[in-house]
Coordinates of C-alpha atoms in Angstrom, one line a residue:
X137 CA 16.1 17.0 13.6
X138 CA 14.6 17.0 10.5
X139 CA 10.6 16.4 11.0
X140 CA 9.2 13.4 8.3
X141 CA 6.9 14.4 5.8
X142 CA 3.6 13.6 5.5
X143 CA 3.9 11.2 3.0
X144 CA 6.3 9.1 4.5
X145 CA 4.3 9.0 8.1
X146 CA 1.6 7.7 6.1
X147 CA 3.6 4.7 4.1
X148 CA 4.7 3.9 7.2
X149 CA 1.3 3.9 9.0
X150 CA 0.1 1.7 6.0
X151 CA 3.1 -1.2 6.3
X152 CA 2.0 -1.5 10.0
X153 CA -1.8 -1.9 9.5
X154 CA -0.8 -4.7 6.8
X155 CA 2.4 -6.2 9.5
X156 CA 0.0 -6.0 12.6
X157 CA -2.4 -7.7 10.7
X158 CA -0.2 -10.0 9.6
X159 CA 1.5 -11.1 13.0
X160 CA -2.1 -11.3 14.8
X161 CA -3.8 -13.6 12.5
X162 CA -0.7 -15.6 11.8
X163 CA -0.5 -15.9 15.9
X164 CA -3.8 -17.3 16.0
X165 CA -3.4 -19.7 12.9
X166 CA -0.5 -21.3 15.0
X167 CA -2.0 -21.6 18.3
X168 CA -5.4 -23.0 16.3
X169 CA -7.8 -19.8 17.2
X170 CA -9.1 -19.7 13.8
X171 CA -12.1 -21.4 13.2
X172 CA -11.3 -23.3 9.4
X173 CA -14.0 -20.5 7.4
X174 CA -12.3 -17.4 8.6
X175 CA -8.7 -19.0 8.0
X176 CA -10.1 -19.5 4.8
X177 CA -10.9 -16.2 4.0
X178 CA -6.9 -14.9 4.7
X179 CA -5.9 -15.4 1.3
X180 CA -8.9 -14.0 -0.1
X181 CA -8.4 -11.5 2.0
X182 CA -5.1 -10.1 0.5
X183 CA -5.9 -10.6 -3.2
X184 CA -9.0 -8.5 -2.6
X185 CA -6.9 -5.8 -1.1
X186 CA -4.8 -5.7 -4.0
X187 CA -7.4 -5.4 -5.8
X188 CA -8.2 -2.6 -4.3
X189 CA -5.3 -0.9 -4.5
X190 CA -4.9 -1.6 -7.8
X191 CA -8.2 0.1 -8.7
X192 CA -7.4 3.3 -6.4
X193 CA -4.7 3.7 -8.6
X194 CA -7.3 4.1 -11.4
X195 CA -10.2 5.3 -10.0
X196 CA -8.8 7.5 -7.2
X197 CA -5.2 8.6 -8.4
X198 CA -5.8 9.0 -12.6
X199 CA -9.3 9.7 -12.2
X200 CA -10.8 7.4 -14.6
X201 CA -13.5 4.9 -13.8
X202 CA -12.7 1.5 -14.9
X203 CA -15.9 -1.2 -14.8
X204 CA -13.9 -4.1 -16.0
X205 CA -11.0 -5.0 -13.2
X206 CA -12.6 -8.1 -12.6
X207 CA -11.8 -9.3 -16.5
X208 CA -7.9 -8.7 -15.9
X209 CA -8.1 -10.3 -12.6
X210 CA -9.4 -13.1 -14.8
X211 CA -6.8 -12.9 -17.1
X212 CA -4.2 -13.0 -14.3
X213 CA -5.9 -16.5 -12.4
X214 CA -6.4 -18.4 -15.7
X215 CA -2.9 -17.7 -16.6
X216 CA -1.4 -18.5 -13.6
X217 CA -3.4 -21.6 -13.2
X218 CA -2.1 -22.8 -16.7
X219 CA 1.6 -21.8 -15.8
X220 CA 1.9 -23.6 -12.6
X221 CA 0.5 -26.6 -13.9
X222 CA 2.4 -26.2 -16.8
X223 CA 5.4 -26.3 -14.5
X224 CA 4.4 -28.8 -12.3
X225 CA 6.6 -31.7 -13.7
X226 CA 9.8 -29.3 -13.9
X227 CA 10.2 -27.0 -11.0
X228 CA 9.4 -28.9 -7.8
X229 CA 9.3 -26.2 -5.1
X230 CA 5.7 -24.9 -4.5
X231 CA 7.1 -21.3 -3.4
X232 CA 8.8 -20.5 -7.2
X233 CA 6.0 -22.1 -9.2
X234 CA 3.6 -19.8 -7.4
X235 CA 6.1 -16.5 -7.9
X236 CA 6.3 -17.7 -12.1
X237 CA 2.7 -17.7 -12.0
X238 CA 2.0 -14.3 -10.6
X239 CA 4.7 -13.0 -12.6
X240 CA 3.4 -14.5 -15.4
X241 CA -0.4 -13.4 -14.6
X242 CA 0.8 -10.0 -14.2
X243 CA 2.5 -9.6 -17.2
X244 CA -0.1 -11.3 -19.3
X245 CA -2.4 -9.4 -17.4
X246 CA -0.7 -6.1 -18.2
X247 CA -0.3 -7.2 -22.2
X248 CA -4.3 -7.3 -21.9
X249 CA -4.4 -3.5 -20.5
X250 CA -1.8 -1.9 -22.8
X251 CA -3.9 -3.9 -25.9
X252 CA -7.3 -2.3 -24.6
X253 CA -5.9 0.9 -22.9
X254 CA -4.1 2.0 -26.1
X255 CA -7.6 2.5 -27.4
X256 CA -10.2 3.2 -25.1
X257 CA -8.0 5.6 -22.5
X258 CA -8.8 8.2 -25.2
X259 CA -12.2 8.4 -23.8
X260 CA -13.8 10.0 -20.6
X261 CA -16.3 9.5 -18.2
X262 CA -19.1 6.6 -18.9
X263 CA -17.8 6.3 -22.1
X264 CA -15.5 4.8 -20.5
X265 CA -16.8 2.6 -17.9
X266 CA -18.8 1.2 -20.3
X267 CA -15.9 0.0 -22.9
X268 CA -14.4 -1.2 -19.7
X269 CA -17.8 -3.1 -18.5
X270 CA -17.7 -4.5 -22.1
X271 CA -14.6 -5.9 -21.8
X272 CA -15.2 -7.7 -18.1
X273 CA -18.0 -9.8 -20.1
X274 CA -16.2 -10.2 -23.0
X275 CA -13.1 -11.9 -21.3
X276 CA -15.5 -13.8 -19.1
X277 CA -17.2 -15.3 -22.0
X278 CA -13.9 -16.0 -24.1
X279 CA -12.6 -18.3 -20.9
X280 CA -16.1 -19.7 -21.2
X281 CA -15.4 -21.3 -24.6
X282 CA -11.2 -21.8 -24.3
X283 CA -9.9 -25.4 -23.4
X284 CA -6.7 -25.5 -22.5
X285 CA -4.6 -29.1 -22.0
X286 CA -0.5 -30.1 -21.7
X287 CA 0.7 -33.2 -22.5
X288 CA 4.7 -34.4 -23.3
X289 CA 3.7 -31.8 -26.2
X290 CA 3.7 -29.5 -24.6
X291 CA 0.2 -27.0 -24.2
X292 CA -3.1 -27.1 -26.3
X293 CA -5.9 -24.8 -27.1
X294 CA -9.0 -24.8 -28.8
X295 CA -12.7 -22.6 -28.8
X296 CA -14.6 -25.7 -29.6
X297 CA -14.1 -28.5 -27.0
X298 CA -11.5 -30.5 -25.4
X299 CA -11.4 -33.6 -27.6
X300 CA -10.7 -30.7 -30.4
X301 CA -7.0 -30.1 -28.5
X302 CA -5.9 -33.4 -30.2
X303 CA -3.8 -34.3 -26.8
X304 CA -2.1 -37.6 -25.8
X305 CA -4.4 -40.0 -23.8
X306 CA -1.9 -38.9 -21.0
X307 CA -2.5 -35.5 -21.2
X308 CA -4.1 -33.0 -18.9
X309 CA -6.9 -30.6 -19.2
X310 CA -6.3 -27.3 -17.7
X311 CA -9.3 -25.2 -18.4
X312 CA -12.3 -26.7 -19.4
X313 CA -14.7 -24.1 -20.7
X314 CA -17.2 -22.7 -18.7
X315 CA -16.5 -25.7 -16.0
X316 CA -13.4 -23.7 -15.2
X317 CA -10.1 -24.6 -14.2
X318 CA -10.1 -28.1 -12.1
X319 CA -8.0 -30.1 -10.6
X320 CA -5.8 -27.0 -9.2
X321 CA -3.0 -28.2 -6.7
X322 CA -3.0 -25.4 -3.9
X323 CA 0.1 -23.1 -3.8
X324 CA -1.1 -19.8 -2.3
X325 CA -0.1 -19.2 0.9
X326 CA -1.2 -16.1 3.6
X327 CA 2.5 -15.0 3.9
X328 CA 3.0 -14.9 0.2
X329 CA -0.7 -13.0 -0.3
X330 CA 0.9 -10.5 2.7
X331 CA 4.2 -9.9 0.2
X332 CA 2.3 -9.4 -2.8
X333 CA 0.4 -7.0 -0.6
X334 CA 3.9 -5.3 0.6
X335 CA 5.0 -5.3 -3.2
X336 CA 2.3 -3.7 -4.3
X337 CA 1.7 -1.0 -1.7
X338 CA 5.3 -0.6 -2.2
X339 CA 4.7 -0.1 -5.8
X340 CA 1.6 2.3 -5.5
X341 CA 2.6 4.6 -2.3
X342 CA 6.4 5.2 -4.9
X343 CA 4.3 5.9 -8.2
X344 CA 2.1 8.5 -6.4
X345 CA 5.2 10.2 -4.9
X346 CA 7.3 10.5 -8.5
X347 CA 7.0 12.8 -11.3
X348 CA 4.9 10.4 -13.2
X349 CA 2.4 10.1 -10.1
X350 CA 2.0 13.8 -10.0
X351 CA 1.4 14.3 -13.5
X352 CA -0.7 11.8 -12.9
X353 CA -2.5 13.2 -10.8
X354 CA -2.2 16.8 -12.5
X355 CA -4.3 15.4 -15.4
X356 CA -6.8 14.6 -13.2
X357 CA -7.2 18.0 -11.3
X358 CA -7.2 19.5 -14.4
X359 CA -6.8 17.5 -17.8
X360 CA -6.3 20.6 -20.3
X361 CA -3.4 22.8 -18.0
X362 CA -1.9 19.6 -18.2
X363 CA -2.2 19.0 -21.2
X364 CA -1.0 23.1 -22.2
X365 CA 1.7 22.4 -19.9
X366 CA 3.5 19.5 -22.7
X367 CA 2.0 15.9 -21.1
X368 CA 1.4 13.5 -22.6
X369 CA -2.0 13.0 -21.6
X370 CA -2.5 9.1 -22.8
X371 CA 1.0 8.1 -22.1
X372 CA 0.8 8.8 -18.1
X373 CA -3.1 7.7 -18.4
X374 CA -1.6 4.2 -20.0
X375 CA 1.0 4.0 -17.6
X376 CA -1.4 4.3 -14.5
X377 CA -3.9 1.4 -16.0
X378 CA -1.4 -1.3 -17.2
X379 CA 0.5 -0.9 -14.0
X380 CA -3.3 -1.4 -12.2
X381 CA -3.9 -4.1 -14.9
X382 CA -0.6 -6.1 -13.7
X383 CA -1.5 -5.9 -9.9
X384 CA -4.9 -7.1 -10.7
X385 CA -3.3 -10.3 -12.3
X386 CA -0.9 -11.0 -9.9
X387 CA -3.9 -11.2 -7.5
X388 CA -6.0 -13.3 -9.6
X389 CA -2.9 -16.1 -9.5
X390 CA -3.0 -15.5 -6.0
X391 CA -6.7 -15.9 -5.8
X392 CA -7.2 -19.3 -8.3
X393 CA -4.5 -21.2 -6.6
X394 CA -5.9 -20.7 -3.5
X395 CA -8.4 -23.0 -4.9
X396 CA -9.5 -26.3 -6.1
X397 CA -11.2 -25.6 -9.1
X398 CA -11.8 -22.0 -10.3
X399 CA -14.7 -20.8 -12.8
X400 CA -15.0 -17.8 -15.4
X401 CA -18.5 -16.8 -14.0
X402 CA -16.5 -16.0 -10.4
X403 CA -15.1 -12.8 -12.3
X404 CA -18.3 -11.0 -13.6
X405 CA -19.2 -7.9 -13.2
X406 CA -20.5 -8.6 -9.7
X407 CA -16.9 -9.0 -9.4
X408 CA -15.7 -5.7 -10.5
X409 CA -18.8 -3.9 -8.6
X410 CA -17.2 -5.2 -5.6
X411 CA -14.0 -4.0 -6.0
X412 CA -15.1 -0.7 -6.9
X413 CA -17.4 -1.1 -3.7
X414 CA -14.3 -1.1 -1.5
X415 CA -12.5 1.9 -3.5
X416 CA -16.0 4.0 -2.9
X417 CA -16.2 3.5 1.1
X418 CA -12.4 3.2 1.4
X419 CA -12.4 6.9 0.1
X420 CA -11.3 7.0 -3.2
X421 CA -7.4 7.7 -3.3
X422 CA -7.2 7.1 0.0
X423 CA -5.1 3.7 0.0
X424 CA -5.4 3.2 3.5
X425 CA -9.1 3.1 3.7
X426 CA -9.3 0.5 0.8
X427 CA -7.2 -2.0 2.7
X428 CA -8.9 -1.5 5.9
X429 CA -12.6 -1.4 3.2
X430 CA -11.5 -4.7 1.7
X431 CA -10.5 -6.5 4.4
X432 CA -13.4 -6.2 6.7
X433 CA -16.2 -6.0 3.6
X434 CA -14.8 -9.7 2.5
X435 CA -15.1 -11.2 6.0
X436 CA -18.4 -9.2 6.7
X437 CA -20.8 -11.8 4.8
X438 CA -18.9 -14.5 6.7
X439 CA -19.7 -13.3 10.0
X440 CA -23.4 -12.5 9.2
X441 CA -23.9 -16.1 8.1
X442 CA -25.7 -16.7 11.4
X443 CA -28.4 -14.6 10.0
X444 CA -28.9 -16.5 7.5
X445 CA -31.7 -14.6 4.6
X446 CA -31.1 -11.8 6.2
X447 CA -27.1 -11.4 5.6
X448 CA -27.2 -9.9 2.6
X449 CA -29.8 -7.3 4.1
X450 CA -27.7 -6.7 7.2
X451 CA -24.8 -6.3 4.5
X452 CA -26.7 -4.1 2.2
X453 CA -27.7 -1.9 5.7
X454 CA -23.8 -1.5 7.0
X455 CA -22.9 -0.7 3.2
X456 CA -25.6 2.1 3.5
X457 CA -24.2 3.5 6.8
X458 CA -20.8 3.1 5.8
X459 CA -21.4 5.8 2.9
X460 CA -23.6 8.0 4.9
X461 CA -21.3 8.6 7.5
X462 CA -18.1 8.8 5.2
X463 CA -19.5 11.6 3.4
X464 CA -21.8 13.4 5.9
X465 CA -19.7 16.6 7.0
X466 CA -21.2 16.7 10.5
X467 CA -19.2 12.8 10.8
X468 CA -16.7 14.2 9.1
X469 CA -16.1 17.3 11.3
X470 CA -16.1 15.4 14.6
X471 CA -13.4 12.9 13.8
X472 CA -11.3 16.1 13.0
X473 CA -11.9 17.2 16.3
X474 CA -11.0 13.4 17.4
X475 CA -8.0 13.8 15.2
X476 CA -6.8 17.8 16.6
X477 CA -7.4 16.4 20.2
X478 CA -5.2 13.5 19.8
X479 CA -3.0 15.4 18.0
X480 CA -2.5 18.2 20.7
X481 CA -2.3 15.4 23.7
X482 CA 0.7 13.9 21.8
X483 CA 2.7 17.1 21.6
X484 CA 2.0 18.1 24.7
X485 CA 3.6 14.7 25.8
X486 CA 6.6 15.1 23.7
X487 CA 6.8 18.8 25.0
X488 CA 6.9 17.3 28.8

């Protein structure tokens, strides 16, 4: 019997911690265990971990550190706001409008990445970051001045205000400046944010395990044998970032209709520090850790409410512990020894 590799244990190990999670809170939604915050935070939930992942795949798997994921999560919401309620006459079921809007906020979301990739994946290091930083802000404050209306017309768009869109008196405003989307009818649901999960985990965990993932990778053990060895250096660099630029749309769709009304400021570069936040104490290409790191980091806040002022403090402290014992070796050496005694009790079982 042929014994499975390592990579496929660990796909595998990943699909169950996102199914058991799944089946456990989607239990206590039906039998009314959830208190109405925390089954507010499922959703959330799930477009953060994608947002995660989609960041690993930068950060941890090409090697490059991007400051700006927040901007194409941005690009992704605001476009998938304006597509489902562009199709909200026209294609009844809620399911479908929501899939055309993540579609379309991924694609629009990847357009973004290949038209600021193309350029700025030719530097390194902060140089970098900082491009990317300057783009999060610069997104945020285009959405700030962009009105966007529909009417029987079909859509309008102006930088200077909405009466500028020259609409119908029946017409609808979409985005509203810096007041943000309103008026959003709610389409996201917890087992659609657990499929776009599946997807893309599905997506990342193949990428990483192909040619192109381990030339990926190869250029960032060592960018110039790659590069002596005939890759294309900004081709598979491009390739890893739009791909991470798609996810993060998709999530943002997920993310605005989850909500009422939706603002540019929500995407900032607090935004994008978070994200990166739950790479960091994740463990950077480790995909596992930044589902379980997202997950418990977005309802962490939300359980320390009770503490009022001091919730940030108590988050800021657990942040701070997190990191030291994630990269302290003496931590890091006793769960190995965790890990080999576990490990020897379950052969030993399989032996008997």
């Amino acid at each position: 019997m042929k014994k499975i590799s390592e990579s496929t244990r660990s796909s595998f190990i990943n699909y169950s911690i996102i199914l058991v999670f799944f089946l456990v809170f989607q239990c206590l939604l039906s039998m009314g265990k959830l208190s109405s915050s925390f089954s507010g935070q499922l959703i959330p939930i799930c477009a953060y971990i994608v947002m995660a992942l989609s960041l690993n795949l930068v950060v941890g798997i090409s090697g490059e550190l991007s400051l700006g994921h927040a901007g194409f999560m941005s690009v992704g919401a605001f476009s998938g706001v304006v597509v489902a309620t562009s199709l909200q006459g026209t294609v009844e079921a809620s399911p479908l409008r929501l899939l055309i809007a993540m579609v379309m906020g991924a694609l629009i979301a990847a357009l973004a990445g290949t038209i600021i990739g193309i350029p700025v994946l030719r530097l390194r290091g902060d140089y970098l970051a900082i491009v990317t930083l300057a783009f999060g802000e610069i997104i945020k404050n285009v959405l700030n001045c962009l009105y966007v209306g529909v009417d029987n017309h079909g859509l309008h768009f102006s930088m200077k205000d909405a009466n500028a869109m020259g609409m119908e008196a029946d017409g609808t405003v979409i985005i509203n400046g810096p007041m943000g989307a309103l008026g959003i009818q709610k389409l996201s649901t917890f087992v659609s944010g657990i499929l776009l999960v599946f997807v893309v985990l599905f997506v990342i965990q193949n990428l990483v395990n192909s040619r192109s993932g381990r030339a990926v990778q190869a250029i960032r053990d060592n960018r110039i044998a790659a590069e002596s060895c005939g890759l294309n250096i900004t081709k598979y660099k491009l390739m890893a970032f739009v791909t991470s630029a798609a996810m993060a749309g998709a999530a943002g769709a997920l993310y605005a209709l989850n909500y009422s009304t939706v603002v540019p400021k929500k995407f900032d570069f607090n935004t994008s520090i978070l994200i990166l936040v739950f790479v960091v104490l994740g463990g950077i290409g480790n995909l596992r850790g930044s589902i379980i790191a997202a997950a418990v980091l977005t309802v962490l806040p939300e359980m320390l409410r009770q503490f009022q002022d001091y919730r940030m403090l108590v988050y800021a402290i657990v942040l701070i512990l997190i990191m030291i014992c994630t990269n302290n070796q003496k931590a890091k050496e006793i769960l190995a020894k965790f890990g080999s005694v576990f490990s020897r009790k379950k052969v030993a079982e399989e032996d008997k």
